[in-house]
Short mmCIF file of C-alpha atoms in Angstrom, two decimals:
data_model
loop_
_atom_site.label_atom_id
_atom_site.label_comp_id
_atom_site.label_asym_id
_atom_site.label_seq_id
_atom_site.Cartn_x
_atom_site.Cartn_y
_atom_site.Cartn_z
CA MET A 1 39.18 -21.64 6.69
CA GLN A 2 37.15 -21.88 9.90
CA PRO A 3 36.91 -18.54 11.70
CA ILE A 4 38.82 -18.22 14.96
CA ARG A 5 37.63 -16.47 18.11
CA ARG A 6 40.18 -13.83 19.07
CA ASN A 7 39.53 -12.06 22.34
CA LYS A 8 41.26 -8.86 21.26
CA LYS A 9 41.10 -5.81 23.49
CA PHE A 10 42.08 -2.31 22.41
CA LYS A 11 43.19 0.57 24.61
CA LEU A 12 41.97 3.59 22.68
CA ASN A 13 43.03 7.11 23.52
CA TYR A 14 39.56 8.66 23.63
CA SER A 15 40.96 12.18 23.68
CA LYS A 16 41.63 11.58 19.95
CA ILE A 17 38.24 10.10 19.12
CA ASN A 18 36.95 13.08 17.15
CA ASN A 19 40.06 13.39 14.97
CA TRP A 20 42.01 10.13 14.91
CA HIS A 21 42.11 9.45 11.16
CA GLN A 22 44.97 10.73 9.02
CA ALA A 23 42.46 12.30 6.59
CA GLY A 24 41.06 14.51 9.35
CA ALA A 25 37.99 15.02 11.48
CA GLY A 26 35.43 14.43 8.74
CA VAL A 27 36.67 10.93 7.91
CA SER A 28 37.18 10.18 11.61
CA GLN A 29 33.51 10.89 12.23
CA PHE A 30 32.48 8.78 9.23
CA PHE A 31 34.16 5.75 10.85
CA ASN A 32 32.73 6.73 14.23
CA ALA A 33 29.23 6.94 12.72
CA MET A 34 29.56 3.39 11.39
CA SER A 35 30.79 2.20 14.77
CA LEU A 36 27.53 3.31 16.37
CA PHE A 37 25.69 0.59 14.42
CA PHE A 38 27.93 -2.36 15.21
CA PRO A 39 27.08 -3.52 18.75
CA ALA A 40 23.31 -3.70 18.17
CA GLY A 41 23.88 -4.99 14.65
CA GLU A 42 26.21 -7.76 15.78
CA ARG A 43 23.67 -8.89 18.39
CA TYR A 44 20.98 -8.91 15.70
CA PHE A 45 23.19 -11.10 13.48
CA ILE A 46 23.82 -13.50 16.36
CA ARG A 47 20.09 -13.84 17.09
CA SER A 48 19.35 -14.46 13.42
CA VAL A 49 21.84 -17.30 12.92
CA ARG A 50 20.98 -18.87 16.29
CA THR A 51 17.33 -19.09 15.24
CA TYR A 52 18.34 -21.59 12.57
CA LEU A 53 21.03 -23.39 14.55
CA ASP A 54 19.01 -26.58 15.04
CA GLU A 55 18.24 -26.71 11.33
CA SER A 56 21.89 -26.24 10.34
CA PRO A 57 24.02 -29.29 9.56
CA LEU A 58 26.71 -30.43 11.95
CA PHE A 59 29.54 -29.46 9.61
CA MET A 60 28.41 -25.80 9.74
CA LYS A 61 28.02 -25.53 13.49
CA GLY A 62 31.70 -24.97 14.26
CA ASP A 63 31.81 -22.06 11.81
CA ILE A 64 28.55 -20.64 13.18
CA SER A 65 29.84 -20.86 16.75
CA ALA A 66 33.06 -19.05 15.77
CA PHE A 67 31.02 -16.45 13.84
CA ILE A 68 28.96 -15.78 16.97
CA GLY A 69 32.12 -15.44 19.06
CA GLN A 70 33.76 -13.03 16.63
CA GLU A 71 30.65 -10.88 16.36
CA ALA A 72 30.31 -10.74 20.14
CA PHE A 73 33.90 -9.50 20.53
CA HIS A 74 33.38 -6.92 17.75
CA GLY A 75 30.30 -5.64 19.53
CA ARG A 76 32.12 -5.38 22.85
CA GLU A 77 35.04 -3.37 21.44
CA HIS A 78 32.83 -1.00 19.46
CA GLU A 79 30.53 -0.57 22.44
CA GLN A 80 33.47 0.80 24.42
CA LEU A 81 34.34 3.15 21.56
CA ASN A 82 30.71 4.23 21.31
CA GLU A 83 30.60 5.07 25.03
CA ALA A 84 33.05 7.86 24.27
CA LEU A 85 30.87 9.14 21.42
CA VAL A 86 27.97 9.65 23.87
CA ASP A 87 25.11 9.02 21.47
CA TYR A 88 23.01 6.96 23.86
CA ARG A 89 19.62 7.93 22.50
CA PHE A 90 20.44 6.65 19.03
CA THR A 91 22.10 3.43 20.15
CA GLN A 92 19.18 2.63 22.47
CA LEU A 93 16.66 3.28 19.69
CA LEU A 94 18.66 1.09 17.31
CA GLU A 95 18.86 -1.73 19.86
CA SER A 96 15.11 -1.58 20.48
CA ALA A 97 14.32 -1.49 16.75
CA LEU A 98 16.47 -4.51 15.95
CA GLU A 99 15.10 -6.47 18.90
CA MET A 100 11.59 -5.73 17.62
CA LEU A 101 12.53 -6.87 14.10
CA SER A 102 13.91 -10.11 15.52
CA VAL A 103 10.50 -10.82 17.04
CA LYS A 104 8.11 -9.37 14.45
CA LEU A 105 9.71 -10.41 11.16
CA PRO A 106 9.70 -13.99 9.85
CA LYS A 107 12.96 -15.66 10.78
CA GLU A 108 13.96 -16.13 7.12
CA VAL A 109 13.68 -12.36 6.61
CA ASN A 110 15.91 -11.70 9.63
CA LEU A 111 18.47 -14.14 8.25
CA ALA A 112 18.22 -12.53 4.80
CA ALA A 113 18.82 -9.14 6.43
CA THR A 114 21.82 -10.58 8.26
CA VAL A 115 23.44 -11.99 5.13
CA SER A 116 22.70 -8.76 3.23
CA LEU A 117 24.30 -6.60 5.92
CA GLU A 118 27.19 -9.06 6.14
CA HIS A 119 27.69 -8.53 2.41
CA ILE A 120 27.87 -4.78 2.99
CA THR A 121 30.33 -5.12 5.87
CA SER A 122 32.48 -7.66 4.03
CA ILE A 123 32.89 -5.49 0.94
CA LEU A 124 33.57 -2.44 3.12
CA ALA A 125 36.21 -4.56 4.87
CA GLN A 126 37.66 -5.56 1.52
CA GLY A 127 37.80 -1.94 0.41
CA LEU A 128 39.57 -0.94 3.61
CA LEU A 129 42.14 -3.75 3.39
CA GLU A 130 42.84 -3.11 -0.29
CA ASN A 131 43.47 0.57 0.51
CA ILE A 132 45.34 0.07 3.77
CA GLU A 133 47.54 3.05 3.00
CA CYS A 134 44.55 5.23 3.89
CA LEU A 135 45.04 4.19 7.54
CA VAL A 136 48.78 3.75 8.06
CA GLU A 137 49.36 7.27 9.45
CA SER A 138 46.23 7.26 11.62
CA ASP A 139 46.26 6.73 15.39
CA PRO A 140 47.69 3.18 15.82
CA GLU A 141 45.06 1.83 18.23
CA PHE A 142 42.06 3.13 16.29
CA ARG A 143 43.71 1.86 13.08
CA ASP A 144 44.31 -1.61 14.53
CA LEU A 145 40.72 -1.85 15.80
CA TRP A 146 39.33 -1.20 12.34
CA VAL A 147 41.83 -3.44 10.55
CA TRP A 148 41.18 -6.30 13.02
CA HIS A 149 37.44 -5.91 12.50
CA ALA A 150 37.88 -5.88 8.71
CA LEU A 151 40.03 -9.01 8.81
CA GLU A 152 37.54 -10.98 10.88
CA GLU A 153 34.66 -9.80 8.70
CA THR A 154 36.65 -11.22 5.81
CA GLU A 155 37.33 -14.47 7.62
CA HIS A 156 33.67 -15.21 8.41
CA LYS A 157 32.02 -13.49 5.43
CA ALA A 158 30.44 -16.68 4.05
CA VAL A 159 29.27 -18.28 7.32
CA ALA A 160 25.79 -16.74 7.57
CA PHE A 161 25.41 -16.89 3.77
CA ASP A 162 26.15 -20.62 3.66
CA GLN A 163 23.68 -21.20 6.48
CA TYR A 164 21.06 -19.15 4.63
CA GLU A 165 21.57 -21.08 1.40
CA TYR A 166 21.19 -24.36 3.29
CA VAL A 167 18.12 -23.59 5.39
CA ILE A 168 16.09 -21.72 2.74
CA LYS A 169 15.22 -24.77 0.69
CA SER A 170 13.88 -23.01 -2.40
CA GLN A 171 16.75 -21.53 -4.42
CA ILE A 172 14.38 -19.12 -6.15
CA LYS A 173 12.95 -17.90 -2.84
CA ALA A 174 16.43 -17.56 -1.35
CA TYR A 175 17.66 -15.53 -4.32
CA VAL A 176 14.65 -13.21 -4.60
CA LEU A 177 14.49 -12.60 -0.85
CA ARG A 178 18.16 -11.76 -0.42
CA SER A 179 18.12 -9.53 -3.53
CA VAL A 180 15.17 -7.47 -2.31
CA VAL A 181 16.46 -7.26 1.23
CA LEU A 182 19.94 -6.08 0.16
CA VAL A 183 18.45 -3.09 -1.66
CA ILE A 184 16.32 -2.14 1.34
CA ALA A 185 19.12 -2.75 3.85
CA THR A 186 21.63 -0.71 1.82
CA ALA A 187 19.29 2.27 1.55
CA ILE A 188 18.44 2.26 5.26
CA PHE A 189 22.05 1.76 6.35
CA ALA A 190 23.40 4.49 4.04
CA LEU A 191 20.82 7.04 5.15
CA ALA A 192 21.25 6.18 8.83
CA VAL A 193 25.06 6.41 8.67
CA ALA A 194 24.80 9.76 6.88
CA ASP A 195 22.44 11.04 9.58
CA ARG A 196 24.75 9.96 12.42
CA TYR A 197 27.80 11.33 10.56
CA VAL A 198 26.23 14.77 10.35
CA GLY A 199 25.04 14.46 13.95
CA LEU A 200 28.53 13.71 15.25
CA LEU A 201 30.07 16.57 13.28
CA ARG A 202 27.43 18.98 14.54
CA LYS A 203 27.74 17.87 18.16
CA ASN A 204 31.52 18.39 18.10
CA ASN A 205 31.43 21.71 16.21
CA GLN A 206 33.04 20.07 13.18
CA LEU A 207 30.21 20.49 10.67
CA THR A 208 32.13 22.54 8.10
CA ILE A 209 32.26 22.54 4.32
CA ALA A 210 35.93 21.54 4.53
CA ASN A 211 35.27 18.45 6.67
CA VAL A 212 32.32 17.28 4.57
CA ALA A 213 34.22 17.89 1.33
CA ALA A 214 37.21 15.95 2.65
CA THR A 215 34.98 13.01 3.52
CA ILE A 216 33.29 13.00 0.11
CA SER A 217 36.69 13.18 -1.56
CA TRP A 218 37.98 10.28 0.55
CA LEU A 219 34.93 8.12 -0.21
CA MET A 220 34.51 8.97 -3.89
CA PHE A 221 37.90 10.00 -5.30
CA LYS A 222 41.04 9.31 -3.29
CA PRO A 223 41.14 6.49 -2.32
CA GLY A 224 37.51 6.38 -3.50
CA ILE A 225 36.59 3.28 -1.55
CA LEU A 226 32.84 3.52 -2.15
CA VAL A 227 33.25 3.83 -5.92
CA LYS A 228 35.53 0.78 -5.97
CA LEU A 229 32.94 -1.23 -4.06
CA VAL A 230 30.09 -0.72 -6.53
CA PRO A 231 30.95 -3.80 -8.68
CA LEU A 232 31.31 -5.91 -5.51
CA TRP A 233 27.90 -4.76 -4.30
CA PHE A 234 26.26 -5.64 -7.61
CA SER A 235 27.85 -9.10 -7.67
CA TRP A 236 25.24 -10.06 -5.05
CA PHE A 237 22.64 -10.23 -7.81
CA ASN A 238 24.36 -13.11 -9.58
CA PRO A 239 22.16 -16.14 -8.78
CA MET A 240 25.33 -18.22 -8.32
CA PHE A 241 26.96 -15.69 -5.99
CA ASN A 242 29.08 -16.76 -3.04
CA PRO A 243 31.04 -14.32 -0.83
CA TRP A 244 34.27 -16.17 -1.63
CA ASP A 245 33.89 -15.24 -5.28
CA HIS A 246 35.89 -12.25 -4.00
CA ASP A 247 38.76 -14.33 -2.66
CA ASN A 248 40.83 -12.06 -0.45
CA TYR A 249 41.71 -14.63 2.19
CA PHE A 250 45.39 -13.74 1.68
CA GLU A 251 44.73 -10.57 3.70
CA LEU A 252 44.58 -12.70 6.87
CA THR A 253 48.10 -13.98 6.26
CA LYS A 254 49.30 -10.52 5.27
CA HIS A 255 48.11 -9.10 8.60
CA SER A 256 48.77 -12.16 10.77
CA ARG A 257 50.78 -10.08 13.27
CA LEU A 258 47.71 -8.09 14.20
CA LEU A 259 45.39 -11.10 14.26
CA ASN A 260 47.62 -13.31 16.38
CA SER A 261 49.21 -10.82 18.76
#
């Protein structure tokens, strides 16, 4: 199950960027808000796993190399999407903040943050793939970008975690650190995405009760992806947890046309 580098390139119709999702402008901007975090976040993940590369065993290095390649391609594609969102001040601040964390924090904390955020992205990916009907009538190129990203997040979801478990020698330290960091990372990520979501709606004159209500309904009720992900999020606190406890590898076969085209 080694991850595979796929140099996918998407030709998005940026005239649709503010209303490309079948559920409307509000949900479109929710996805767009998350996209703003990915390029800087992917580079942060790459720096974190590279810091421990020499300490990682040979049998992990192929997976780590593929993980780095996948994350780099994700960052590139979302960076192009983000150019059309024109939120340079935020993305530059985020890049600077994550670069500072890479330098100032102990390297085990950066790796714990990486595996925690990878847990968040992998369960979001799982929620998206399990509710694929919520995308089928959306703009095809935007849809394929998000499904491709979700599939590759699924494919490499245990790579950084396995490295973390190996290099943090104390099982108790590894468990406590990743548990604390997930709570902090989730709170920061949720608040930051909400802020950017409102910012994008406001900038594009879409900040209406109808758009916000539609987004809340989509997240909490139908399909209610966030509600469905709560048990997956909490599974992190099982001391014996591994990302493949949620075995959805079949999704890669199910969507092989998109992955291999």
